[in-house]
Tab-separated table of C-alpha atoms in Angstrom:
chain	number	residue	atom	x	y	z
E	1	MET	CA	-111.342	-186.240	1.471
E	2	ASN	CA	-114.919	-185.074	0.823
E	3	ASP	CA	-114.638	-181.332	1.505
E	4	LYS	CA	-116.371	-178.983	-0.896
E	5	ILE	CA	-114.540	-176.583	-3.175
E	6	THR	CA	-115.005	-172.850	-3.740
E	7	PRO	CA	-116.189	-171.200	-6.965
E	8	PHE	CA	-112.607	-169.960	-7.447
E	9	GLN	CA	-111.256	-173.522	-7.257
E	10	LEU	CA	-113.984	-174.620	-9.661
E	11	SER	CA	-112.922	-171.896	-12.081
E	12	MET	CA	-109.317	-173.024	-11.886
E	13	LEU	CA	-110.397	-176.623	-12.566
E	14	LEU	CA	-112.325	-175.479	-15.630
E	15	ILE	CA	-109.285	-173.575	-16.945
E	16	THR	CA	-107.034	-176.614	-16.601
E	17	PHE	CA	-109.643	-179.188	-17.701
E	18	ILE	CA	-110.608	-177.352	-20.887
E	19	GLY	CA	-107.392	-175.366	-21.392
E	20	ILE	CA	-105.225	-178.433	-21.971
E	21	SER	CA	-107.686	-179.676	-24.568
E	22	ASN	CA	-107.963	-176.328	-26.366
E	23	HIS	CA	-104.202	-175.801	-26.169
E	24	VAL	CA	-103.127	-179.224	-27.423
E	25	ILE	CA	-105.965	-181.009	-29.222
E	26	LEU	CA	-108.032	-178.133	-30.656
E	27	ILE	CA	-105.263	-176.079	-32.326
E	28	PRO	CA	-104.398	-178.701	-35.034
E	29	ILE	CA	-108.134	-179.032	-35.793
E	30	LEU	CA	-108.478	-175.253	-36.216
E	31	LEU	CA	-105.449	-175.118	-38.532
E	32	ASP	CA	-106.956	-177.903	-40.671
E	33	ALA	CA	-110.375	-176.279	-40.768
E	34	ALA	CA	-109.592	-172.577	-41.245
E	35	LYS	CA	-105.947	-172.460	-42.399
E	36	ARG	CA	-104.542	-168.915	-42.121
E	37	ASP	CA	-107.912	-167.640	-40.843
E	38	ALA	CA	-107.808	-169.957	-37.837
E	39	TRP	CA	-106.944	-167.108	-35.458
E	40	ILE	CA	-109.819	-165.049	-36.861
E	41	SER	CA	-112.218	-167.935	-36.239
E	42	VAL	CA	-111.230	-167.935	-32.547
E	43	LEU	CA	-112.130	-164.219	-32.317
E	44	PHE	CA	-115.509	-164.953	-33.920
E	45	ALA	CA	-116.114	-167.548	-31.195
E	46	ILE	CA	-115.836	-165.019	-28.338
E	47	VAL	CA	-119.448	-163.822	-28.390
E	48	PRO	CA	-121.141	-167.263	-28.699
E	49	SER	CA	-118.774	-168.649	-26.055
E	50	LEU	CA	-119.670	-165.856	-23.621
E	51	LEU	CA	-123.370	-166.439	-24.272
E	52	VAL	CA	-122.911	-170.150	-23.552
E	53	GLY	CA	-121.058	-169.320	-20.327
E	54	LEU	CA	-123.798	-166.948	-19.159
E	55	LEU	CA	-126.504	-169.499	-20.032
E	56	TYR	CA	-124.649	-172.190	-18.043
E	57	THR	CA	-124.328	-169.839	-15.079
E	58	TYR	CA	-128.071	-169.173	-15.097
E	59	ILE	CA	-128.896	-172.897	-15.248
E	60	PHE	CA	-126.301	-173.658	-12.551
E	61	LYS	CA	-128.015	-171.221	-10.191
E	62	GLN	CA	-131.484	-172.631	-10.923
E	63	ILE	CA	-130.897	-176.364	-10.515
E	64	PRO	CA	-131.190	-177.394	-6.816
E	65	SER	CA	-128.404	-179.988	-6.904
E	66	SER	CA	-125.956	-181.621	-9.264
E	67	LEU	CA	-127.438	-182.992	-12.464
E	68	SER	CA	-126.863	-186.614	-11.452
E	69	THR	CA	-128.547	-186.108	-8.055
E	70	TRP	CA	-131.436	-184.256	-9.657
E	71	VAL	CA	-132.097	-187.082	-12.158
E	72	THR	CA	-131.744	-189.751	-9.448
E	73	GLU	CA	-134.313	-188.067	-7.188
E	74	LYS	CA	-136.804	-186.784	-9.789
E	75	THR	CA	-136.990	-189.568	-12.383
E	76	ASN	CA	-137.524	-193.307	-12.585
E	77	SER	CA	-134.846	-195.985	-12.883
E	78	PHE	CA	-135.052	-196.246	-16.683
E	79	VAL	CA	-134.480	-192.503	-17.239
E	80	TRP	CA	-131.676	-192.562	-14.683
E	81	LEU	CA	-129.981	-195.478	-16.427
E	82	VAL	CA	-130.152	-193.874	-19.880
E	83	PHE	CA	-128.897	-190.565	-18.500
E	84	THR	CA	-126.037	-192.221	-16.620
E	85	LEU	CA	-124.921	-194.340	-19.572
E	86	VAL	CA	-124.941	-191.361	-21.955
E	87	TYR	CA	-122.869	-189.157	-19.679
E	88	THR	CA	-120.556	-191.989	-18.713
E	89	LEU	CA	-119.709	-192.376	-22.407
E	90	TYR	CA	-119.345	-188.591	-22.725
E	91	PHE	CA	-116.833	-188.176	-19.913
E	92	ALA	CA	-115.113	-191.472	-20.711
E	93	ALA	CA	-114.533	-190.151	-24.244
E	94	GLN	CA	-112.993	-186.974	-22.812
E	95	ALA	CA	-110.646	-188.943	-20.547
E	96	SER	CA	-109.795	-191.481	-23.235
E	97	ILE	CA	-108.890	-188.819	-25.808
E	98	SER	CA	-106.675	-187.043	-23.304
E	99	VAL	CA	-104.893	-190.232	-22.269
E	100	ARG	CA	-104.395	-191.500	-25.810
E	101	ASP	CA	-103.077	-188.156	-27.037
E	102	THR	CA	-100.643	-188.043	-24.116
E	103	ILE	CA	-99.458	-191.582	-24.857
E	104	ILE	CA	-98.930	-190.799	-28.546
E	105	TRP	CA	-97.085	-187.577	-27.812
E	106	SER	CA	-94.906	-189.203	-25.155
E	107	ASN	CA	-93.946	-192.055	-27.455
E	108	SER	CA	-93.103	-189.704	-30.290
E	109	THR	CA	-90.969	-187.299	-28.241
E	110	TYR	CA	-89.222	-188.481	-25.088
E	111	LEU	CA	-90.343	-192.104	-24.442
E	112	THR	CA	-89.772	-193.543	-27.894
E	113	TYR	CA	-88.834	-197.038	-26.691
E	114	THR	CA	-91.336	-197.317	-23.853
E	115	PRO	CA	-94.369	-199.554	-24.547
E	116	LYS	CA	-97.636	-197.673	-24.807
E	117	TRP	CA	-99.267	-199.792	-22.127
E	118	VAL	CA	-96.595	-198.754	-19.628
E	119	VAL	CA	-97.169	-195.053	-20.288
E	120	GLY	CA	-100.958	-195.509	-20.090
E	121	LEU	CA	-100.737	-197.525	-16.880
E	122	CYS	CA	-98.546	-194.907	-15.174
E	123	ILE	CA	-100.865	-192.032	-16.138
E	124	LEU	CA	-104.069	-193.807	-15.151
E	125	SER	CA	-102.616	-195.068	-11.845
E	126	ILE	CA	-101.823	-191.519	-10.703
E	127	CYS	CA	-105.222	-190.299	-11.915
E	128	TYR	CA	-106.962	-193.157	-10.052
E	129	TYR	CA	-105.220	-192.298	-6.808
E	130	THR	CA	-106.100	-188.598	-7.046
E	131	ALA	CA	-109.722	-189.137	-8.121
E	132	ARG	CA	-110.220	-191.576	-5.256
E	133	LYS	CA	-109.173	-188.845	-2.793
E	134	GLY	CA	-112.102	-186.670	-3.942
E	135	ILE	CA	-112.822	-183.348	-5.616
E	136	ALA	CA	-111.029	-181.319	-2.925
E	137	ALA	CA	-107.802	-183.248	-3.525
E	138	ILE	CA	-108.094	-182.666	-7.261
E	139	ALA	CA	-108.767	-178.941	-6.747
E	140	ILE	CA	-105.865	-178.510	-4.294
E	141	THR	CA	-103.469	-180.370	-6.592
E	142	ASN	CA	-104.648	-178.244	-9.495
E	143	GLY	CA	-104.048	-175.118	-7.413
E	144	ILE	CA	-100.412	-176.169	-7.073
E	145	LEU	CA	-99.911	-177.223	-10.717
E	146	LEU	CA	-101.796	-174.517	-12.618
E	147	PRO	CA	-99.668	-171.460	-11.669
E	148	TRP	CA	-96.577	-173.224	-12.962
E	149	ILE	CA	-98.371	-174.252	-16.151
E	150	VAL	CA	-99.255	-170.582	-16.700
E	151	ALA	CA	-95.745	-169.387	-15.845
E	152	LEU	CA	-94.191	-171.790	-18.348
E	153	GLY	CA	-96.675	-170.608	-20.966
E	154	PHE	CA	-95.506	-167.021	-20.480
E	155	TYR	CA	-91.900	-168.208	-20.592
E	156	VAL	CA	-92.179	-169.989	-23.938
E	157	MET	CA	-94.136	-167.050	-25.390
E	158	THR	CA	-91.518	-164.522	-24.272
E	159	VAL	CA	-88.320	-166.304	-25.293
E	160	ASN	CA	-89.741	-167.100	-28.741
E	161	PHE	CA	-90.703	-163.538	-29.665
E	162	GLN	CA	-87.405	-163.268	-31.558
E	163	PHE	CA	-88.542	-165.989	-33.970
E	164	LYS	CA	-92.040	-164.631	-34.663
E	165	ASP	CA	-93.213	-162.643	-37.649
E	166	TYR	CA	-96.850	-161.641	-37.278
E	167	ASP	CA	-97.060	-160.714	-40.966
E	168	TYR	CA	-97.687	-164.430	-41.481
E	169	LEU	CA	-101.191	-163.877	-40.041
E	170	PHE	CA	-102.177	-161.691	-42.991
E	171	PRO	CA	-103.966	-161.314	-45.331
E	172	VAL	CA	-107.151	-162.560	-43.685
E	173	PHE	CA	-110.344	-163.979	-45.173
E	174	LYS	CA	-108.500	-165.683	-48.017
E	175	ASN	CA	-110.468	-168.841	-47.255
E	176	PRO	CA	-114.214	-169.393	-47.749
E	177	PRO	CA	-116.542	-168.102	-44.981
E	178	GLN	CA	-117.469	-171.718	-44.203
E	179	ALA	CA	-113.885	-172.353	-43.089
E	180	VAL	CA	-113.998	-169.497	-40.563
E	181	ALA	CA	-117.431	-170.666	-39.397
E	182	HIS	CA	-116.108	-174.193	-38.857
E	183	GLY	CA	-113.179	-172.864	-36.850
E	184	ALA	CA	-115.481	-170.712	-34.709
E	185	TRP	CA	-117.753	-173.715	-34.156
E	186	TYR	CA	-114.884	-175.944	-33.027
E	187	THR	CA	-113.672	-173.272	-30.604
E	188	THR	CA	-117.141	-172.784	-29.131
E	189	ALA	CA	-117.659	-176.551	-28.933
E	190	GLY	CA	-114.450	-176.890	-26.933
E	191	ILE	CA	-115.515	-174.189	-24.477
E	192	MET	CA	-118.932	-175.838	-24.111
E	193	GLU	CA	-117.178	-178.429	-21.970
E	194	ILE	CA	-117.829	-176.061	-19.036
E	195	PHE	CA	-121.059	-178.086	-19.043
E	196	LEU	CA	-119.328	-180.230	-16.393
E	197	VAL	CA	-120.168	-177.587	-13.729
E	198	PHE	CA	-123.664	-179.082	-13.644
E	199	PHE	CA	-122.173	-182.318	-12.304
E	200	LEU	CA	-120.214	-180.543	-9.543
E	201	LYS	CA	-123.043	-178.478	-8.055
E	202	ASP	CA	-123.095	-180.619	-4.879
E	203	ASP	CA	-119.341	-180.164	-4.487
E	204	VAL	CA	-119.274	-176.358	-4.620
E	205	LYS	CA	-119.896	-174.058	-1.680
E	206	GLY	CA	-120.696	-170.495	-2.629
E	207	LYS	CA	-122.193	-168.832	-5.688
E	208	LEU	CA	-120.869	-169.045	-9.206
E	209	THR	CA	-121.312	-165.531	-10.622
E	210	ARG	CA	-121.718	-164.373	-14.204
E	211	LYS	CA	-118.533	-162.338	-13.921
E	212	ASN	CA	-116.681	-165.415	-12.737
E	213	MET	CA	-117.858	-167.521	-15.658
E	214	ALA	CA	-117.268	-164.769	-18.228
E	215	LEU	CA	-113.672	-164.457	-17.022
E	216	VAL	CA	-113.157	-168.214	-17.304
E	217	VAL	CA	-114.510	-168.183	-20.888
E	218	LEU	CA	-112.238	-165.286	-21.901
E	219	ILE	CA	-109.202	-167.037	-20.378
E	220	LEU	CA	-110.067	-170.228	-22.307
E	221	VAL	CA	-110.396	-168.223	-25.538
E	222	GLU	CA	-106.994	-166.672	-24.868
E	223	LEU	CA	-105.476	-170.100	-24.205
E	224	THR	CA	-106.543	-171.002	-27.735
E	225	PHE	CA	-105.868	-167.679	-29.481
E	226	GLY	CA	-102.414	-166.957	-27.965
E	227	PRO	CA	-100.638	-170.230	-28.837
E	228	LEU	CA	-102.422	-170.451	-32.199
E	229	ALA	CA	-101.325	-166.947	-33.280
E	230	GLY	CA	-97.834	-167.590	-31.917
E	231	ILE	CA	-97.475	-170.852	-33.837
E	232	MET	CA	-98.606	-169.248	-37.093
E	233	ALA	CA	-96.265	-166.290	-36.530
E	234	MET	CA	-93.341	-168.630	-35.879
E	235	PHE	CA	-93.795	-171.294	-38.562
E	236	GLY	CA	-96.236	-169.689	-41.004
E	237	PRO	CA	-99.784	-170.953	-41.551
E	238	PHE	CA	-98.889	-173.613	-44.140
E	239	GLU	CA	-96.044	-175.173	-42.182
E	240	ALA	CA	-98.037	-174.965	-38.908
E	241	GLU	CA	-100.880	-176.890	-40.541
E	242	LYS	CA	-98.534	-179.824	-41.198
E	243	LEU	CA	-97.398	-180.110	-37.583
E	244	ARG	CA	-99.017	-182.818	-35.464
E	245	TYR	CA	-98.349	-181.085	-32.157
E	246	PRO	CA	-97.812	-177.411	-33.068
E	247	ALA	CA	-97.955	-176.198	-29.452
E	248	TYR	CA	-95.048	-178.491	-28.557
E	249	GLU	CA	-92.946	-177.392	-31.542
E	250	GLN	CA	-92.655	-173.938	-29.985
E	251	TRP	CA	-90.789	-175.509	-27.075
E	252	ARG	CA	-88.120	-176.871	-29.432
E	253	MET	CA	-87.183	-173.300	-30.273
E	254	ALA	CA	-87.142	-172.072	-26.671
E	255	SER	CA	-83.739	-171.550	-25.033
E	256	ILE	CA	-82.055	-169.486	-22.307
E	257	GLY	CA	-78.897	-168.005	-23.796
E	258	SER	CA	-76.210	-170.197	-25.297
E	259	MET	CA	-75.594	-172.311	-22.200
E	260	LEU	CA	-79.123	-173.760	-22.004
E	261	SER	CA	-80.167	-174.283	-25.604
E	262	GLN	CA	-82.902	-176.859	-24.983
E	263	THR	CA	-85.733	-176.283	-22.493
E	264	ASP	CA	-88.403	-178.371	-24.175
E	265	PHE	CA	-88.268	-180.781	-21.206
E	266	LEU	CA	-90.433	-178.201	-19.393
E	267	SER	CA	-93.246	-178.955	-21.836
E	268	ILE	CA	-93.447	-182.427	-20.310
E	269	TYR	CA	-94.557	-180.883	-17.029
E	270	GLN	CA	-97.095	-178.634	-18.796
E	271	TRP	CA	-98.661	-181.424	-20.811
E	272	LEU	CA	-98.695	-184.122	-18.113
E	273	ALA	CA	-100.049	-181.749	-15.433
E	274	GLY	CA	-102.955	-180.679	-17.648
E	275	SER	CA	-103.736	-184.199	-18.841
E	276	PHE	CA	-103.522	-185.514	-15.268
E	277	ILE	CA	-106.108	-183.015	-13.956
E	278	ARG	CA	-108.420	-183.509	-16.943
E	279	THR	CA	-108.396	-187.301	-16.641
E	280	SER	CA	-108.691	-187.324	-12.839
E	281	LEU	CA	-111.704	-185.019	-12.884
E	282	ALA	CA	-113.406	-187.045	-15.627
E	283	ILE	CA	-112.911	-190.232	-13.584
E	284	TYR	CA	-114.322	-188.517	-10.498
E	285	ILE	CA	-117.443	-187.363	-12.371
E	286	ILE	CA	-118.042	-190.816	-13.894
E	287	HIS	CA	-117.773	-192.271	-10.374
E	288	SER	CA	-120.276	-189.715	-9.025
E	289	LEU	CA	-122.782	-190.745	-11.721
E	290	TRP	CA	-122.916	-194.356	-10.481
E	291	VAL	CA	-121.915	-194.226	-6.833
E	292	LYS	CA	-125.413	-193.546	-5.437
E	293	LYS	CA	-126.593	-196.920	-6.723
E	294	TRP	CA	-123.340	-198.854	-6.426
E	295	ARG	CA	-122.513	-200.951	-3.399
E	296	HIS	CA	-118.735	-200.923	-3.807
E	297	PRO	CA	-117.435	-197.385	-4.479
E	298	GLU	CA	-113.758	-198.427	-4.434
E	299	LEU	CA	-114.370	-201.176	-6.984
E	300	LEU	CA	-116.165	-198.653	-9.203
E	301	TYR	CA	-113.024	-196.485	-9.431
E	302	ILE	CA	-110.995	-199.534	-10.406
E	303	LEU	CA	-113.493	-200.554	-13.104
E	304	ILE	CA	-113.461	-197.031	-14.608
E	305	VAL	CA	-109.659	-196.953	-14.781
E	306	VAL	CA	-109.484	-200.506	-16.215
E	307	PHE	CA	-112.020	-199.548	-18.878
E	308	LEU	CA	-109.998	-196.477	-19.879
E	309	PHE	CA	-106.800	-198.539	-19.944
E	310	VAL	CA	-108.310	-201.251	-22.175
E	311	VAL	CA	-109.857	-198.712	-24.567
E	312	ASN	CA	-106.505	-196.987	-25.047
E	313	GLN	CA	-104.806	-200.268	-25.938
E	314	PHE	CA	-106.820	-200.640	-29.133
E	315	LYS	CA	-104.690	-200.083	-32.196
E	316	LEU	CA	-105.672	-196.898	-34.013
E	317	SER	CA	-103.596	-194.926	-36.493
E	318	ASP	CA	-102.755	-191.366	-35.552
E	319	VAL	CA	-104.497	-190.043	-38.677
E	320	ARG	CA	-107.693	-191.888	-37.866
E	321	PHE	CA	-107.501	-190.792	-34.239
E	322	HIS	CA	-107.180	-187.143	-35.343
E	323	ASP	CA	-110.240	-187.539	-37.584
E	324	GLN	CA	-112.251	-189.070	-34.744
E	325	VAL	CA	-111.294	-186.248	-32.379
E	326	THR	CA	-112.449	-183.701	-34.986
E	327	SER	CA	-115.798	-185.509	-35.196
E	328	TYR	CA	-115.958	-185.649	-31.401
E	329	TYR	CA	-115.730	-181.871	-31.131
E	330	THR	CA	-118.662	-181.502	-33.516
E	331	ILE	CA	-120.815	-184.120	-31.783
E	332	SER	CA	-119.991	-183.008	-28.231
E	333	GLY	CA	-120.760	-179.369	-29.046
E	334	LEU	CA	-124.147	-180.319	-30.485
E	335	PHE	CA	-124.794	-182.609	-27.532
E	336	CYS	CA	-123.974	-179.962	-24.922
E	337	GLY	CA	-126.053	-177.389	-26.775
E	338	CYS	CA	-129.098	-179.640	-26.951
E	339	MET	CA	-128.812	-180.701	-23.338
E	340	SER	CA	-128.529	-177.043	-22.301
E	341	LEU	CA	-131.809	-176.270	-24.038
E	342	VAL	CA	-133.464	-179.293	-22.402
E	343	LEU	CA	-132.184	-178.223	-18.972
E	344	LEU	CA	-133.337	-174.654	-19.559
E	345	LEU	CA	-136.777	-175.950	-20.510
E	346	CYS	CA	-136.919	-178.160	-17.388
E	347	VAL	CA	-135.935	-175.196	-15.189
E	348	TRP	CA	-138.538	-172.961	-16.849
E	349	VAL	CA	-141.307	-175.574	-16.536
E	350	GLY	CA	-140.354	-176.239	-12.898
E	351	LYS	CA	-140.469	-172.538	-11.978
E	352	ASN	CA	-143.809	-172.028	-13.724
E	353	GLY	CA	-145.207	-175.152	-12.065
E	354	LYS	CA	-144.322	-173.790	-8.628
E	355	ALA	CA	-145.865	-170.405	-9.516
E	356	VAL	CA	-149.116	-172.103	-10.573
E	357	LYS	CA	-149.272	-174.036	-7.269
E	358	ARG	CA	-148.724	-170.868	-5.226
E	359	ASN	CA	-151.444	-168.981	-7.117
E	360	GLY	CA	-153.753	-171.880	-7.558
């Protein structure tokens, strides 16, 4: 299946791809960094996140093709190889973090006696099959999964209102300004992952508008702010900070009357659906980076999945993994920011070069 996707489908993919990360992985980092002011730091990230989204939209409109195609056609083999290796590591890190976090969470909640390699193999097998079917298959699958993810989010928010006390969010600014700044930076760095639109330019039919991208950014901010504020209102900022998976802990409180006192099994669908789309799309992008110079496309998918499986079998304590993910958010944000400036410079130089030729 090689059909192209619409800007609306692309927007939905961005919401799922980044939303699961901001919802699950980013919230513990924000609580560690900004404590009670974590929800304030998310609000401070709105303006820079919108600016990043508008900048990405402008660059997306200016580049003639996807970033990988552009580099393949306009540069030499050495530049292409460096570019491809760097972004392979970038997207492999995204997929690996998502898979490992899903494995750890699954083993600590509902699959306590299942070997980690079995959980990892099941997840990656499904992701391999979907990625191999192409971007249209991923987008259509996401279109089926995402509405239910959103509906369950509204459900857990609504039924838990009775346990929330929003006085826990105050007073604000009790922590140093650097803490709020760090929280705002982590939030913006997470949203900078919309950088992946540059690698899907060839797969999109239609125009990606500024309004479209601004709406996606605001939804992603809300997907961070809403659960974060809810967690702090339910457990208090100090207790929430100690939780490894605070978003999941809300599900343990959710119930429907006295006859259905436990509905946390629904969180399994939410988490696995988001992780599945995120990993599948990352695998597809890695494949698109190499496929133009690879003789065996099917073998390439297998090698990517095997690599991710092997990486996630390395023993790593949960504490160390959490520290590495925190560092990843800092590095990836800086990386995306620098590459955006480089791309903007290339676009500007290219446009001025064409203007000189026309006038010259």
